[in-house]
Amino acid sequence: KAVTFEECFAKLMELEGGYSDHAADPGGKTRYGITEVVARENGYRGDMRELPIQFAMQIYRDRYWNVVHADKLPDEIRFAVFDAAVNSGTRQSARWLQRAVGVEADGKIGPITITASWRADPHVTVRKLACQRLRFMADLSNWQHFGRGWARRICDILET
């Protein structure tokens, strides 16, 4: 049975939590990991504390899952690629995946990347992607505020 978007979304919600407005977070007000800017770009006009989970779910499907073609990737790497896209953007996630599977890192997942991801060992792919992600995040200016949580998040992916 294939790993579904709904399963990955549920797992993501365990990591993202509810409402947040941390001073060190450049995303500002967020709910379910959706920033106010992204919510507004997608037509939401209400208070961020009241963003419906179904609205967030649709944003995650349209702006992240579909963009990285997660449903075309091997089950074992779907969540790692999706979660990286959510945290660092779809282009960055695609580059990490592309480097992990040995293809040109152009930041767009297409047939070449998808084929290479099926040929690669999924456990090695996840490990390589996670290492690149951790190195990238450790260099961010807000690592001191969020680094512990990011590192734990990546460890959770590596353990599962």
PDB file of C-alpha atoms in Angstrom:
ATOM      1  CA  LYS A   1       0.000   0.000   0.000  1.00  0.00           C
ATOM      2  CA  ALA A   2       1.394   3.388  -1.027  1.00  0.00           C
ATOM      3  CA  VAL A   3       2.101   6.084   1.535  1.00  0.00           C
ATOM      4  CA  THR A   4      -0.641   8.671   1.021  1.00  0.00           C
ATOM      5  CA  PHE A   5      -0.739  12.431   1.274  1.00  0.00           C
ATOM      6  CA  GLU A   6      -3.202  12.109   4.146  1.00  0.00           C
ATOM      7  CA  GLU A   7      -0.782   9.915   6.121  1.00  0.00           C
ATOM      8  CA  CYS A   8       2.083  12.311   5.505  1.00  0.00           C
ATOM      9  CA  PHE A   9      -0.097  15.297   6.400  1.00  0.00           C
ATOM     10  CA  ALA A  10      -1.078  13.657   9.712  1.00  0.00           C
ATOM     11  CA  LYS A  11       2.600  13.032  10.475  1.00  0.00           C
ATOM     12  CA  LEU A  12       3.426  16.627   9.542  1.00  0.00           C
ATOM     13  CA  MET A  13       0.749  17.932  11.917  1.00  0.00           C
ATOM     14  CA  GLU A  14       2.444  16.073  14.772  1.00  0.00           C
ATOM     15  CA  LEU A  15       5.540  18.173  14.026  1.00  0.00           C
ATOM     16  CA  GLU A  16       3.990  21.529  13.129  1.00  0.00           C
ATOM     17  CA  GLY A  17       1.583  22.024  15.988  1.00  0.00           C
ATOM     18  CA  GLY A  18      -1.023  24.746  16.312  1.00  0.00           C
ATOM     19  CA  TYR A  19      -0.710  28.529  16.441  1.00  0.00           C
ATOM     20  CA  SER A  20       2.632  30.304  16.800  1.00  0.00           C
ATOM     21  CA  ASP A  21       3.931  33.864  16.601  1.00  0.00           C
ATOM     22  CA  HIS A  22       7.574  33.582  17.680  1.00  0.00           C
ATOM     23  CA  ALA A  23       9.604  36.803  17.444  1.00  0.00           C
ATOM     24  CA  ALA A  24      12.590  34.967  15.913  1.00  0.00           C
ATOM     25  CA  ASP A  25      10.496  33.248  13.238  1.00  0.00           C
ATOM     26  CA  PRO A  26      10.606  35.208   9.967  1.00  0.00           C
ATOM     27  CA  GLY A  27       7.301  33.553   9.043  1.00  0.00           C
ATOM     28  CA  GLY A  28       5.494  35.485  11.774  1.00  0.00           C
ATOM     29  CA  LYS A  29       2.018  34.261  12.653  1.00  0.00           C
ATOM     30  CA  THR A  30       1.526  30.621  11.709  1.00  0.00           C
ATOM     31  CA  ARG A  31      -1.025  27.924  12.288  1.00  0.00           C
ATOM     32  CA  TYR A  32      -0.375  24.283  11.434  1.00  0.00           C
ATOM     33  CA  GLY A  33       2.928  25.508   9.979  1.00  0.00           C
ATOM     34  CA  ILE A  34       1.192  27.759   7.427  1.00  0.00           C
ATOM     35  CA  THR A  35       2.461  31.323   7.565  1.00  0.00           C
ATOM     36  CA  GLU A  36       0.085  34.246   7.385  1.00  0.00           C
ATOM     37  CA  VAL A  37       1.613  35.331   4.065  1.00  0.00           C
ATOM     38  CA  VAL A  38       0.977  31.914   2.494  1.00  0.00           C
ATOM     39  CA  ALA A  39      -2.541  31.753   3.951  1.00  0.00           C
ATOM     40  CA  ARG A  40      -3.357  35.187   2.483  1.00  0.00           C
ATOM     41  CA  GLU A  41      -1.855  34.248  -0.894  1.00  0.00           C
ATOM     42  CA  ASN A  42      -4.285  31.330  -0.913  1.00  0.00           C
ATOM     43  CA  GLY A  43      -7.341  33.436  -0.121  1.00  0.00           C
ATOM     44  CA  TYR A  44      -7.634  33.112   3.669  1.00  0.00           C
ATOM     45  CA  ARG A  45      -8.805  36.384   5.247  1.00  0.00           C
ATOM     46  CA  GLY A  46      -9.550  35.382   8.835  1.00  0.00           C
ATOM     47  CA  ASP A  47      -7.559  35.425  12.062  1.00  0.00           C
ATOM     48  CA  MET A  48      -4.587  33.051  11.843  1.00  0.00           C
ATOM     49  CA  ARG A  49      -5.560  31.520  15.194  1.00  0.00           C
ATOM     50  CA  GLU A  50      -8.700  30.225  13.468  1.00  0.00           C
ATOM     51  CA  LEU A  51      -7.228  28.914  10.218  1.00  0.00           C
ATOM     52  CA  PRO A  52      -9.190  25.728   9.475  1.00  0.00           C
ATOM     53  CA  ILE A  53      -7.113  22.557   9.276  1.00  0.00           C
ATOM     54  CA  GLN A  54      -8.779  21.635   5.960  1.00  0.00           C
ATOM     55  CA  PHE A  55      -7.574  24.945   4.510  1.00  0.00           C
ATOM     56  CA  ALA A  56      -4.031  24.190   5.690  1.00  0.00           C
ATOM     57  CA  MET A  57      -4.297  20.670   4.285  1.00  0.00           C
ATOM     58  CA  GLN A  58      -5.205  21.984   0.826  1.00  0.00           C
ATOM     59  CA  ILE A  59      -2.272  24.418   0.881  1.00  0.00           C
ATOM     60  CA  TYR A  60       0.103  21.609   1.819  1.00  0.00           C
ATOM     61  CA  ARG A  61      -1.226  19.447  -0.990  1.00  0.00           C
ATOM     62  CA  ASP A  62      -1.130  22.190  -3.656  1.00  0.00           C
ATOM     63  CA  ARG A  63       2.020  24.109  -2.718  1.00  0.00           C
ATOM     64  CA  TYR A  64       4.271  21.355  -1.417  1.00  0.00           C
ATOM     65  CA  TRP A  65       3.149  17.745  -2.030  1.00  0.00           C
ATOM     66  CA  ASN A  66       2.124  18.258  -5.650  1.00  0.00           C
ATOM     67  CA  VAL A  67       5.077  20.525  -6.492  1.00  0.00           C
ATOM     68  CA  VAL A  68       7.640  17.893  -5.381  1.00  0.00           C
ATOM     69  CA  HIS A  69       5.593  15.134  -7.061  1.00  0.00           C
ATOM     70  CA  ALA A  70       5.625  13.216  -3.790  1.00  0.00           C
ATOM     71  CA  ASP A  71       3.048  10.718  -5.038  1.00  0.00           C
ATOM     72  CA  LYS A  72       5.480   9.664  -7.790  1.00  0.00           C
ATOM     73  CA  LEU A  73       8.416   9.103  -5.419  1.00  0.00           C
ATOM     74  CA  PRO A  74       9.227   5.852  -3.588  1.00  0.00           C
ATOM     75  CA  ASP A  75       7.193   5.426  -0.412  1.00  0.00           C
ATOM     76  CA  GLU A  76      10.291   5.376   1.795  1.00  0.00           C
ATOM     77  CA  ILE A  77      11.365   8.882   0.767  1.00  0.00           C
ATOM     78  CA  ARG A  78       8.000  10.644   0.329  1.00  0.00           C
ATOM     79  CA  PHE A  79       7.734  12.115   3.785  1.00  0.00           C
ATOM     80  CA  ALA A  80      11.379  13.205   3.924  1.00  0.00           C
ATOM     81  CA  VAL A  81      11.058  15.124   0.639  1.00  0.00           C
ATOM     82  CA  PHE A  82       7.655  16.567   1.578  1.00  0.00           C
ATOM     83  CA  ASP A  83       8.778  17.665   5.050  1.00  0.00           C
ATOM     84  CA  ALA A  84      11.933  19.272   3.649  1.00  0.00           C
ATOM     85  CA  ALA A  85       9.775  21.154   1.127  1.00  0.00           C
ATOM     86  CA  VAL A  86       7.518  22.405   3.911  1.00  0.00           C
ATOM     87  CA  ASN A  87      10.449  23.531   6.059  1.00  0.00           C
ATOM     88  CA  SER A  88      12.803  24.955   3.437  1.00  0.00           C
ATOM     89  CA  GLY A  89      10.830  25.308   0.218  1.00  0.00           C
ATOM     90  CA  THR A  90      10.169  23.035  -2.719  1.00  0.00           C
ATOM     91  CA  ARG A  91      13.228  24.100  -4.745  1.00  0.00           C
ATOM     92  CA  GLN A  92      15.583  23.429  -1.844  1.00  0.00           C
ATOM     93  CA  SER A  93      13.983  20.058  -1.114  1.00  0.00           C
ATOM     94  CA  ALA A  94      14.235  19.128  -4.790  1.00  0.00           C
ATOM     95  CA  ARG A  95      17.930  20.078  -4.881  1.00  0.00           C
ATOM     96  CA  TRP A  96      18.651  17.949  -1.821  1.00  0.00           C
ATOM     97  CA  LEU A  97      16.843  14.987  -3.354  1.00  0.00           C
ATOM     98  CA  GLN A  98      18.599  15.472  -6.688  1.00  0.00           C
ATOM     99  CA  ARG A  99      22.029  15.568  -5.058  1.00  0.00           C
ATOM    100  CA  ALA A 100      21.136  12.518  -2.973  1.00  0.00           C
ATOM    101  CA  VAL A 101      20.225  10.471  -6.068  1.00  0.00           C
ATOM    102  CA  GLY A 102      23.049  11.811  -8.260  1.00  0.00           C
ATOM    103  CA  VAL A 103      21.287  13.971 -10.845  1.00  0.00           C
ATOM    104  CA  GLU A 104      21.597  17.632 -11.795  1.00  0.00           C
ATOM    105  CA  ALA A 105      20.302  19.767  -8.922  1.00  0.00           C
ATOM    106  CA  ASP A 106      18.102  22.208 -10.815  1.00  0.00           C
ATOM    107  CA  GLY A 107      15.463  22.467  -8.083  1.00  0.00           C
ATOM    108  CA  LYS A 108      12.623  20.974 -10.133  1.00  0.00           C
ATOM    109  CA  ILE A 109      11.555  17.377  -9.741  1.00  0.00           C
ATOM    110  CA  GLY A 110      10.770  15.844 -13.106  1.00  0.00           C
ATOM    111  CA  PRO A 111      11.086  12.470 -14.860  1.00  0.00           C
ATOM    112  CA  ILE A 112      14.886  12.246 -14.479  1.00  0.00           C
ATOM    113  CA  THR A 113      14.784  12.873 -10.731  1.00  0.00           C
ATOM    114  CA  ILE A 114      11.814  10.549 -10.242  1.00  0.00           C
ATOM    115  CA  THR A 115      13.505   7.722 -12.169  1.00  0.00           C
ATOM    116  CA  ALA A 116      16.779   8.213 -10.287  1.00  0.00           C
ATOM    117  CA  SER A 117      14.919   8.188  -6.964  1.00  0.00           C
ATOM    118  CA  TRP A 118      13.410   4.783  -7.794  1.00  0.00           C
ATOM    119  CA  ARG A 119      16.843   3.396  -8.738  1.00  0.00           C
ATOM    120  CA  ALA A 120      18.577   4.660  -5.612  1.00  0.00           C
ATOM    121  CA  ASP A 121      18.593   2.918  -2.231  1.00  0.00           C
ATOM    122  CA  PRO A 122      15.806   4.750  -0.363  1.00  0.00           C
ATOM    123  CA  HIS A 123      17.554   4.550   3.005  1.00  0.00           C
ATOM    124  CA  VAL A 124      20.720   6.100   1.568  1.00  0.00           C
ATOM    125  CA  THR A 125      18.614   8.744  -0.180  1.00  0.00           C
ATOM    126  CA  VAL A 126      16.861   9.750   3.043  1.00  0.00           C
ATOM    127  CA  ARG A 127      20.157   9.823   4.933  1.00  0.00           C
ATOM    128  CA  LYS A 128      21.877  11.992   2.295  1.00  0.00           C
ATOM    129  CA  LEU A 129      18.900  14.336   2.080  1.00  0.00           C
ATOM    130  CA  ALA A 130      18.787  14.664   5.867  1.00  0.00           C
ATOM    131  CA  CYS A 131      22.502  15.441   6.070  1.00  0.00           C
ATOM    132  CA  GLN A 132      22.224  18.205   3.473  1.00  0.00           C
ATOM    133  CA  ARG A 133      19.180  19.590   5.234  1.00  0.00           C
ATOM    134  CA  LEU A 134      20.854  19.649   8.622  1.00  0.00           C
ATOM    135  CA  ARG A 135      23.972  21.372   7.245  1.00  0.00           C
ATOM    136  CA  PHE A 136      21.792  23.996   5.560  1.00  0.00           C
ATOM    137  CA  MET A 137      19.732  24.652   8.685  1.00  0.00           C
ATOM    138  CA  ALA A 138      22.764  24.843  10.959  1.00  0.00           C
ATOM    139  CA  ASP A 139      23.938  27.839   8.918  1.00  0.00           C
ATOM    140  CA  LEU A 140      20.675  29.773   9.308  1.00  0.00           C
ATOM    141  CA  SER A 141      20.717  32.847  11.533  1.00  0.00           C
ATOM    142  CA  ASN A 142      17.796  31.581  13.633  1.00  0.00           C
ATOM    143  CA  TRP A 143      19.417  28.197  14.354  1.00  0.00           C
ATOM    144  CA  GLN A 144      19.971  29.298  17.956  1.00  0.00           C
ATOM    145  CA  HIS A 145      16.203  29.611  18.429  1.00  0.00           C
ATOM    146  CA  PHE A 146      14.927  26.655  16.397  1.00  0.00           C
ATOM    147  CA  GLY A 147      17.926  24.369  15.812  1.00  0.00           C
ATOM    148  CA  ARG A 148      17.130  21.890  18.558  1.00  0.00           C
ATOM    149  CA  GLY A 149      13.612  21.344  17.187  1.00  0.00           C
ATOM    150  CA  TRP A 150      14.836  21.119  13.586  1.00  0.00           C
ATOM    151  CA  ALA A 151      17.520  18.598  14.530  1.00  0.00           C
ATOM    152  CA  ARG A 152      14.979  16.473  16.418  1.00  0.00           C
ATOM    153  CA  ARG A 153      12.622  16.641  13.448  1.00  0.00           C
ATOM    154  CA  ILE A 154      15.326  15.368  11.112  1.00  0.00           C
ATOM    155  CA  CYS A 155      16.289  12.635  13.594  1.00  0.00           C
ATOM    156  CA  ASP A 156      12.638  11.512  13.733  1.00  0.00           C
ATOM    157  CA  ILE A 157      12.652  11.143   9.948  1.00  0.00           C
ATOM    158  CA  LEU A 158      15.902   9.163  10.043  1.00  0.00           C
ATOM    159  CA  GLU A 159      14.539   6.843  12.730  1.00  0.00           C
ATOM    160  CA  THR A 160      11.384   6.035  10.779  1.00  0.00           C
TER     161      THR A 160
END
